[in-house]
Amino acid sequence: MNYQKELDKLTVSLQKEGKVPKLLLHSCCAPCSSYVLEYLSEYFEITVFYYNPNIFPESEYTKRILEQQELIRHMKCTYPVSFMAGSYDKDAFYEMAKGMEHLKEGGPRCLKCYELRLKEAARLAREGEFDYFTTTLSISPLKNAGKLNEIGMRLGTQFGVPYLQSDFKKKNGYKRSIELSRELGLYRQDYCGCEFSMRDGGRKN
């Protein structure tokens, strides 16, 4: 399925109908959310939900969450963008990763991590009566957009909130996120976020 085409169809329909739905956008970091906010804020009233208990160490988590808030403060968006912070529940991540610590990045552990974060986003989207929820994660060339959409749509059905199908790396989205990061002076991390991705990338704490 071409997820970008599905999103294009929806945004065209929204504009024709004059609707501006409420979107809960799970964000992994400021650089990835930069293009996504620039793009989606033309069609949605967005709440950025920062929930990433996988990030290691805590100083890195703090750096990323502050950078996300700074981006929202300074970025010019068509419709309002607000911010919501999730809890930094490291134990939830390590419990989820138990038995999969040895696996390489991009495998089953990462898929479970996507689900951990998207499940919390879906729960809050239902609680906050949002019209849609989605994640910035598909902007990365290293993330499997098909699996992300599969997980998101399943959770959308479970929680009763539609998942906004997307593949933000399309239409030069990843390239634009790099340009915006440079223009706005954003901190771009050199590993995905967890202790294991740091290990696999050869980076030491």
Short mmCIF file of C-alpha atoms in Angstrom, two decimals, residues 82-184:
data_model
loop_
_atom_site.label_atom_id
_atom_site.label_comp_id
_atom_site.label_asym_id
_atom_site.label_seq_id
_atom_site.Cartn_x
_atom_site.Cartn_y
_atom_site.Cartn_z
CA SER A 82 0.59 22.05 21.51
CA PHE A 83 2.80 19.72 23.52
CA MET A 84 2.20 16.79 25.86
CA ALA A 85 4.92 14.85 27.67
CA GLY A 86 4.56 11.18 28.52
CA SER A 87 6.28 9.57 31.47
CA TYR A 88 9.89 8.45 31.24
CA ASP A 89 9.10 4.89 32.26
CA LYS A 90 12.41 3.13 31.62
CA ASP A 91 11.21 -0.02 33.40
CA ALA A 92 8.40 -0.44 30.86
CA PHE A 93 10.92 -0.42 28.03
CA TYR A 94 13.34 -2.88 29.66
CA GLU A 95 10.49 -5.20 30.59
CA MET A 96 9.35 -5.16 26.98
CA ALA A 97 12.90 -5.80 25.70
CA LYS A 98 13.57 -8.70 28.08
CA GLY A 99 15.05 -11.65 26.19
CA MET A 100 15.65 -9.54 23.08
CA GLU A 101 18.60 -7.50 24.30
CA HIS A 102 20.98 -9.32 21.95
CA LEU A 103 18.96 -8.67 18.78
CA LYS A 104 20.21 -6.23 16.19
CA GLU A 105 18.52 -2.90 15.62
CA GLY A 106 15.58 -3.02 13.23
CA GLY A 107 14.37 -6.46 14.32
CA PRO A 108 11.59 -7.76 16.61
CA ARG A 109 12.73 -5.70 19.60
CA CYS A 110 12.29 -2.49 17.62
CA LEU A 111 8.84 -3.54 16.43
CA LYS A 112 7.82 -4.14 20.04
CA CYS A 113 9.22 -0.73 20.95
CA TYR A 114 7.12 0.92 18.22
CA GLU A 115 4.07 -0.84 19.62
CA LEU A 116 4.86 0.20 23.20
CA ARG A 117 4.92 3.86 22.21
CA LEU A 118 2.03 3.76 19.77
CA LYS A 119 -0.18 1.94 22.24
CA GLU A 120 0.23 4.75 24.75
CA ALA A 121 -0.47 7.29 21.99
CA ALA A 122 -3.64 5.43 21.00
CA ARG A 123 -4.79 5.28 24.62
CA LEU A 124 -4.31 9.02 25.09
CA ALA A 125 -5.92 9.78 21.73
CA ARG A 126 -9.04 7.98 22.88
CA GLU A 127 -8.93 9.66 26.29
CA GLY A 128 -8.48 13.12 24.71
CA GLU A 129 -11.13 12.51 22.03
CA PHE A 130 -8.72 13.10 19.16
CA ASP A 131 -9.85 12.46 15.61
CA TYR A 132 -6.60 10.70 14.62
CA PHE A 133 -3.24 9.62 15.98
CA THR A 134 0.04 8.82 14.24
CA THR A 135 3.83 8.92 14.71
CA THR A 136 6.81 10.69 13.18
CA LEU A 137 8.81 7.44 13.13
CA SER A 138 8.17 6.64 9.46
CA ILE A 139 10.24 9.64 8.36
CA SER A 140 13.42 7.67 9.03
CA PRO A 141 14.84 5.62 6.13
CA LEU A 142 15.76 3.03 8.80
CA LYS A 143 12.17 2.54 9.99
CA ASN A 144 9.75 0.12 8.35
CA ALA A 145 6.73 2.22 7.37
CA GLY A 146 4.69 -0.88 6.50
CA LYS A 147 5.12 -2.35 9.97
CA LEU A 148 4.48 0.99 11.65
CA ASN A 149 1.21 1.43 9.78
CA GLU A 150 0.22 -2.16 10.46
CA ILE A 151 0.77 -1.67 14.19
CA GLY A 152 -0.92 1.73 14.20
CA MET A 153 -4.02 0.58 12.35
CA ARG A 154 -4.39 -2.45 14.62
CA LEU A 155 -4.15 -0.25 17.71
CA GLY A 156 -6.52 2.26 16.13
CA THR A 157 -9.12 -0.48 15.82
CA GLN A 158 -8.46 -1.61 19.39
CA PHE A 159 -8.79 1.87 20.90
CA GLY A 160 -11.41 3.27 18.52
CA VAL A 161 -9.30 6.14 17.12
CA PRO A 162 -8.27 6.09 13.43
CA TYR A 163 -4.55 5.81 12.76
CA LEU A 164 -3.35 8.38 10.24
CA GLN A 165 -1.66 6.25 7.58
CA SER A 166 1.62 7.82 6.56
CA ASP A 167 5.14 7.39 5.24
CA PHE A 168 6.74 10.73 5.95
CA LYS A 169 10.01 9.91 4.20
CA LYS A 170 8.10 10.20 0.91
CA LYS A 171 7.94 13.51 -0.99
CA ASN A 172 11.51 14.20 0.18
CA GLY A 173 10.31 14.35 3.78
CA TYR A 174 13.54 13.03 5.27
CA LYS A 175 15.60 15.44 3.14
CA ARG A 176 13.40 18.34 4.25
CA SER A 177 13.81 17.33 7.92
CA ILE A 178 17.58 17.60 7.50
CA GLU A 179 17.23 21.02 5.87
CA LEU A 180 14.95 22.25 8.66
CA SER A 181 17.28 20.86 11.32
CA ARG A 182 20.13 22.83 9.78
CA GLU A 183 18.06 26.01 9.39
CA LEU A 184 16.76 25.84 12.95
#
